Short mmCIF file of C-alpha atoms in Angstrom, two decimals:
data_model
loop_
_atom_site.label_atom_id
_atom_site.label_comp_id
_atom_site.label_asym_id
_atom_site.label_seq_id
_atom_site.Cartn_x
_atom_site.Cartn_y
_atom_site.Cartn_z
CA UNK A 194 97.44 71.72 75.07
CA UNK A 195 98.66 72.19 78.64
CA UNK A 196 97.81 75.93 80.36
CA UNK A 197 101.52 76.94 79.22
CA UNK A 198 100.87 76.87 75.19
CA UNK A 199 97.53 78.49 76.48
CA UNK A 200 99.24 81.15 78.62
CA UNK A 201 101.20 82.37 75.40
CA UNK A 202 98.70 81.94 73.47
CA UNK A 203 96.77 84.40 74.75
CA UNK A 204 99.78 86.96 76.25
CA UNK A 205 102.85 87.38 74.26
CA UNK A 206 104.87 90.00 76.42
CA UNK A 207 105.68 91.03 79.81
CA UNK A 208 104.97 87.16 81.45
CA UNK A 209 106.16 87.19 85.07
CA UNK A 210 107.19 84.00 86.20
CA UNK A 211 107.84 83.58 90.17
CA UNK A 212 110.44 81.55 91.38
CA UNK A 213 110.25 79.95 95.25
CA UNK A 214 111.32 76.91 97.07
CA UNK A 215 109.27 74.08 97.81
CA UNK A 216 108.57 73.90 101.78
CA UNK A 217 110.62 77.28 102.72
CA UNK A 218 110.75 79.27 104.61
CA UNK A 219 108.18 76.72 106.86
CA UNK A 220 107.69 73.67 105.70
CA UNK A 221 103.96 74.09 104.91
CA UNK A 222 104.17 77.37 102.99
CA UNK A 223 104.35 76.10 99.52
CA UNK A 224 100.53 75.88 98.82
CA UNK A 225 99.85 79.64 100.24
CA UNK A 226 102.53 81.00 98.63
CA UNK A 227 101.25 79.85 95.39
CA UNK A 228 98.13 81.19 95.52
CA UNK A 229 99.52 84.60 96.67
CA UNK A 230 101.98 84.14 93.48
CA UNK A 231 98.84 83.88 91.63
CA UNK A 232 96.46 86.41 93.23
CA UNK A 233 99.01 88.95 92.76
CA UNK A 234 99.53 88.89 89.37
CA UNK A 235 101.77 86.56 88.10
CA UNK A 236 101.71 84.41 85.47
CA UNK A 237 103.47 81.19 86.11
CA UNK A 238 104.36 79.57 89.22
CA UNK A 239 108.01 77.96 89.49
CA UNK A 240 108.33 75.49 92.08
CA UNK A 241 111.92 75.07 93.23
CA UNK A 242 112.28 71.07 94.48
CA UNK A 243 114.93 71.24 97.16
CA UNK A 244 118.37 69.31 96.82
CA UNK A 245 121.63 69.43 98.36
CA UNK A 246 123.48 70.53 95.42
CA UNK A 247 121.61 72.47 93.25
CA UNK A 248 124.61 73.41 90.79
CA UNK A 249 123.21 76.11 88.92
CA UNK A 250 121.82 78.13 92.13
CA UNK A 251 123.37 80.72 93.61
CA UNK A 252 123.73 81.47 97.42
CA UNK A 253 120.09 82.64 98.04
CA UNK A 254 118.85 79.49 96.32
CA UNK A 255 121.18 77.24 98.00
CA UNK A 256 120.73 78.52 101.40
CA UNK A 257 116.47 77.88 100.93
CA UNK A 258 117.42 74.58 99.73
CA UNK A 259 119.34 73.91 102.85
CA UNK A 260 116.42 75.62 104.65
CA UNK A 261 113.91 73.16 102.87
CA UNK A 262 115.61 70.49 103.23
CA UNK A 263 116.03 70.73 106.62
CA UNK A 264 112.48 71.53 107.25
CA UNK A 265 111.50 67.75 106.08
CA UNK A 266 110.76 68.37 102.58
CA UNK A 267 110.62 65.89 100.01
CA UNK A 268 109.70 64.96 96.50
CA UNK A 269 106.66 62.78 98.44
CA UNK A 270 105.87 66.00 100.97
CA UNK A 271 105.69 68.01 97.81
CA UNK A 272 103.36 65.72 95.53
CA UNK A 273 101.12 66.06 99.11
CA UNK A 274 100.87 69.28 99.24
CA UNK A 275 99.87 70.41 96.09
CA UNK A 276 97.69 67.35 95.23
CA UNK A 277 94.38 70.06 95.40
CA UNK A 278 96.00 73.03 94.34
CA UNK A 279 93.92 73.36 91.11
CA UNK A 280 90.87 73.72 93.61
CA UNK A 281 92.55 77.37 94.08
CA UNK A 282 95.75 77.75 91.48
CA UNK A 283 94.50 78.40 88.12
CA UNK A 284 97.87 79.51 86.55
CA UNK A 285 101.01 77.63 85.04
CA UNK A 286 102.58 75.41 87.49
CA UNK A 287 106.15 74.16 86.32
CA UNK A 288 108.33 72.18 88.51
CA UNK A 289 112.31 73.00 88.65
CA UNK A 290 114.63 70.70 89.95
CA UNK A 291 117.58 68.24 89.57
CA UNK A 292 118.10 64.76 88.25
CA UNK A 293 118.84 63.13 91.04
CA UNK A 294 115.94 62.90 93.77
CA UNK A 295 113.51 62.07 90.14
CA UNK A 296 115.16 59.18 89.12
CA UNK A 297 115.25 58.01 92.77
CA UNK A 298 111.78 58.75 92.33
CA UNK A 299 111.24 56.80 89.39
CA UNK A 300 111.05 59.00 86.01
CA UNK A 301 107.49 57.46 84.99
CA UNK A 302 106.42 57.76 88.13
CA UNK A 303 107.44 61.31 88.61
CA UNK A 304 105.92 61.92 85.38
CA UNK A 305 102.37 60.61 86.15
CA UNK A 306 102.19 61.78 89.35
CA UNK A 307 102.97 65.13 88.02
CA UNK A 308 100.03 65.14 85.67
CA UNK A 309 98.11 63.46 88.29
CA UNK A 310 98.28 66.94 90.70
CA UNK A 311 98.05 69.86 87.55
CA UNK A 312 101.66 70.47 86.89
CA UNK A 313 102.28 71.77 83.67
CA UNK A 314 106.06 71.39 82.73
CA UNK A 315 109.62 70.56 84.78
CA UNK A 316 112.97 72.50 84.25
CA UNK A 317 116.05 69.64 85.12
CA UNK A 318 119.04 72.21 84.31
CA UNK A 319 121.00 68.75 84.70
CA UNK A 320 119.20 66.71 81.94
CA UNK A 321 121.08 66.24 79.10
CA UNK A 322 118.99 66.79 76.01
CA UNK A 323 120.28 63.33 74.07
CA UNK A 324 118.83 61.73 77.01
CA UNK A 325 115.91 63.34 77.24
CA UNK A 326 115.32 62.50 73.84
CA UNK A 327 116.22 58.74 73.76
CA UNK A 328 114.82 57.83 77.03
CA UNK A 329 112.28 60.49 78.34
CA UNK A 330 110.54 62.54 75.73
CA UNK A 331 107.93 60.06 74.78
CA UNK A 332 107.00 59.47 78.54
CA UNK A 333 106.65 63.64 78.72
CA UNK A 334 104.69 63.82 75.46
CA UNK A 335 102.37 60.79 77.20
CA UNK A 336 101.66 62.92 79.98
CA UNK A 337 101.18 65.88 78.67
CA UNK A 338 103.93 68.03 80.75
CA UNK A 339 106.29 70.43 78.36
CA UNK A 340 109.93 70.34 79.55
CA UNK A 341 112.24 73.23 79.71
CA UNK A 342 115.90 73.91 78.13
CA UNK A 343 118.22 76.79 79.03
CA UNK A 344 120.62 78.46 76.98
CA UNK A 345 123.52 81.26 77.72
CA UNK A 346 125.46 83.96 76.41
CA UNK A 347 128.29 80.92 75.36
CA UNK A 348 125.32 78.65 73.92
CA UNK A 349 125.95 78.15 70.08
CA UNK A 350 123.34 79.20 67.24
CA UNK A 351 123.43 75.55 66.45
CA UNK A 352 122.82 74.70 69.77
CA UNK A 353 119.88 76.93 70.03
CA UNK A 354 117.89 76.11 67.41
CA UNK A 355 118.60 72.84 68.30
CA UNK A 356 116.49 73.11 71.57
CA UNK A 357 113.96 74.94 70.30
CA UNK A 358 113.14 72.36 67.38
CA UNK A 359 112.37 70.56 70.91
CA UNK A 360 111.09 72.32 73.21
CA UNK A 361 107.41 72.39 73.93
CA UNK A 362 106.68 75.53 76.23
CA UNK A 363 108.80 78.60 76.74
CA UNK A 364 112.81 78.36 76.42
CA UNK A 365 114.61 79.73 79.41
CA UNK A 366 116.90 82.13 78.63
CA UNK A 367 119.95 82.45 80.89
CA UNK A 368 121.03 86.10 81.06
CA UNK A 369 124.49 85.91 81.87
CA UNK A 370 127.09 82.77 82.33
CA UNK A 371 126.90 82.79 85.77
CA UNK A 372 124.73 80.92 88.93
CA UNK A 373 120.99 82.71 90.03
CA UNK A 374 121.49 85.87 91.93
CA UNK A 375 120.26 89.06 92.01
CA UNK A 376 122.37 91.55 89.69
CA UNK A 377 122.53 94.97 89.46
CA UNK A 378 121.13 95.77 85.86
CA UNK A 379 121.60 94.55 83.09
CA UNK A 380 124.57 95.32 81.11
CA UNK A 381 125.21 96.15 77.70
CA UNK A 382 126.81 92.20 76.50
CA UNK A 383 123.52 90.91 77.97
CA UNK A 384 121.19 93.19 75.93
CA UNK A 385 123.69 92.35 72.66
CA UNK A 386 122.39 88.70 73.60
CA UNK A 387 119.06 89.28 73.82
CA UNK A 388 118.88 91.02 70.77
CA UNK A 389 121.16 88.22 68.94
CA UNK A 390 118.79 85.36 69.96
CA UNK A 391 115.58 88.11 69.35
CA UNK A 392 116.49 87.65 65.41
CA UNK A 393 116.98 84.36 65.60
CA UNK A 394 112.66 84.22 65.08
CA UNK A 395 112.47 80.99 67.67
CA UNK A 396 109.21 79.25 67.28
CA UNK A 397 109.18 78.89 71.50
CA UNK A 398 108.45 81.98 73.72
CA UNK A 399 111.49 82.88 75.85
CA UNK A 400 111.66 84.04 79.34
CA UNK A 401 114.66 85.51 81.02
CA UNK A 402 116.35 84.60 83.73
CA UNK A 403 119.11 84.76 86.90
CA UNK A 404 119.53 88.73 87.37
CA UNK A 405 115.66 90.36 87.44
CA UNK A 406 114.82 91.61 90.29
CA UNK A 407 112.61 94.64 90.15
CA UNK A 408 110.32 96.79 87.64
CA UNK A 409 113.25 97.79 85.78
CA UNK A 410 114.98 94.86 84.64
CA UNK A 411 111.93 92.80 84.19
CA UNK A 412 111.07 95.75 81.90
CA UNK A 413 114.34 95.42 79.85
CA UNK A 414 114.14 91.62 79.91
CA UNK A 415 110.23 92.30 78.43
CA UNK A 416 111.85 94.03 75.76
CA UNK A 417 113.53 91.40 74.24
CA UNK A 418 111.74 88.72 75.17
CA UNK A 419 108.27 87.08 76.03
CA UNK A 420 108.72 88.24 79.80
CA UNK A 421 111.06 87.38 82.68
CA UNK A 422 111.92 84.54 85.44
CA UNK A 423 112.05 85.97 88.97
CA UNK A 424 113.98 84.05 92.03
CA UNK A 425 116.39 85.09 94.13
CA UNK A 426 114.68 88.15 94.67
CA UNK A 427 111.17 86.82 95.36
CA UNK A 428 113.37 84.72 97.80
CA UNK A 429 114.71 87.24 99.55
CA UNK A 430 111.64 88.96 100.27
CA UNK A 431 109.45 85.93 101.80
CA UNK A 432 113.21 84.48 103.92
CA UNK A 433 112.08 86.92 106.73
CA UNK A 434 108.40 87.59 106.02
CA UNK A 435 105.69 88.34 109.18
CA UNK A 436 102.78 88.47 106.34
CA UNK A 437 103.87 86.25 103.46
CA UNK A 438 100.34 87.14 101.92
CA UNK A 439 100.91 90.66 101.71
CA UNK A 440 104.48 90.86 101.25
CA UNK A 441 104.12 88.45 98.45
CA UNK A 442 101.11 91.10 97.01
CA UNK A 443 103.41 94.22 97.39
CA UNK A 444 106.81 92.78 95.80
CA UNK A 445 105.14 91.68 92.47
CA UNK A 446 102.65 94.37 92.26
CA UNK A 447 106.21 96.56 92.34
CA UNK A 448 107.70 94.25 89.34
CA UNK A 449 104.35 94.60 87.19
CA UNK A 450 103.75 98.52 87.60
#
């Protein structure tokens, strides 16, 4: 049992998840934003692993990629950088990123060395779930690391159930067919989703995502669901932070009220 089954084991509602980009906005922020994630209140960290073309990401996202990117970071920078974290990060730790830099990694490898440093679980929004079954689910299982599906407003019943007979930790819930970006609200076809995949009875906890962005929509997405995904946001309040520390503390003590 990895500290995600353990997280909702022991909280079932309003779970904050924080959303930030490896290496941004300097290079060598990743370890102390974490633990500010952490010391203010959050409940899972959600590492973004920079790539030129991360498809489901909208501008904000992108542009910290870019940002990243350009600052030298790396899958290898990455694995350096948080190799002690558990010395000082206690909660979740899931990695989010895209297919391509991991199997230029080398799956396994990516895998172990994952479970090596205290990661928990990866989101690849690009992994096909056939293939993750047929060549990648054992190799998960083995080292102990859950892996995250999404689903929409256009994903089928079928479909859903489908992914969580085989999912492992928390299914992501996409709020609205569209890339991340801070919304205003939440409208009234998002909330008939929530409540349509609410009944469904899903044996995985469900966070939502793209759209929350302050006390009030992570308090509609709570209704409905387990608790909430925050990104673009967080994002844009550490791009042009003085005191990451504290301006990390303020923004989610705002969200959690």
């Amino acid at each position: 049992m990895n500290r995600i089954h353990t997280l909702f084991q022991n909280k079932k509602e309003r779970v904050l998840s924080i959303y930030f980009t490896a290496g941004f906005p300097a290079l060598e922020d990743t370890l102390p934003t974490m633990q500010a994630i952490e010391s203010a209140g959050a409940d899972i960290i959600e590492i973004g692993v920079p790539y030129s073309d991360p498809i489901a990401d909208g501008p904000t996202i992108q542009d910290s990629n870019m940002i990243a990117l350009e600052n030298g970071m790396s899958l290898k920078k990455l694995f350096e950088q948080i190799k002690d974290m558990r010395q000082t990060v206690s909660i979740p730790v899931v990695l989010m990123g895209y297919l391509n830099p991991i199997i230029q990694y080398g799956m396994e490898s990516f895998l172990k060395k994952c479970q090596e440093v205290g990661v928990d679980g990866l989101i690849l929004p690009d992994l096909p779930m056939q293939q993750y079954l047929d060549e990648f689910k054992t190799l998960f299982e083995q080292y102990g690391l859950s892996n995250t599906f999404l689903i929409s407003p256009q994903t089928s019943e079928q479909r859903i159930r489908e992914i969580d007979e085989h999912s492992n930790g928390f299914i992501y819930m996409v709020s609205s067919h569209s890339i991340t970006g801070a919304k205003t609200g939440i409208t009234e076809a998002q909330i008939a989703y929530f409540k349509r995949v609410q009944a469904m009875n899903l044996k995985n906890p469900r966070l939502i995502g793209f759209g929350i962005s302050d006390a009030e929509t992570f308090g509609i997405a709570s209704k409905y669901s387990n608790g909430a995904i925050i990104g673009s946001a967080f994002i844009k309040k550490v791009k042009d932070s003085k005191d990451l520390k504290t301006d990390i503390y303020t923004y989610i003590k705002s969200v959690i009220q």
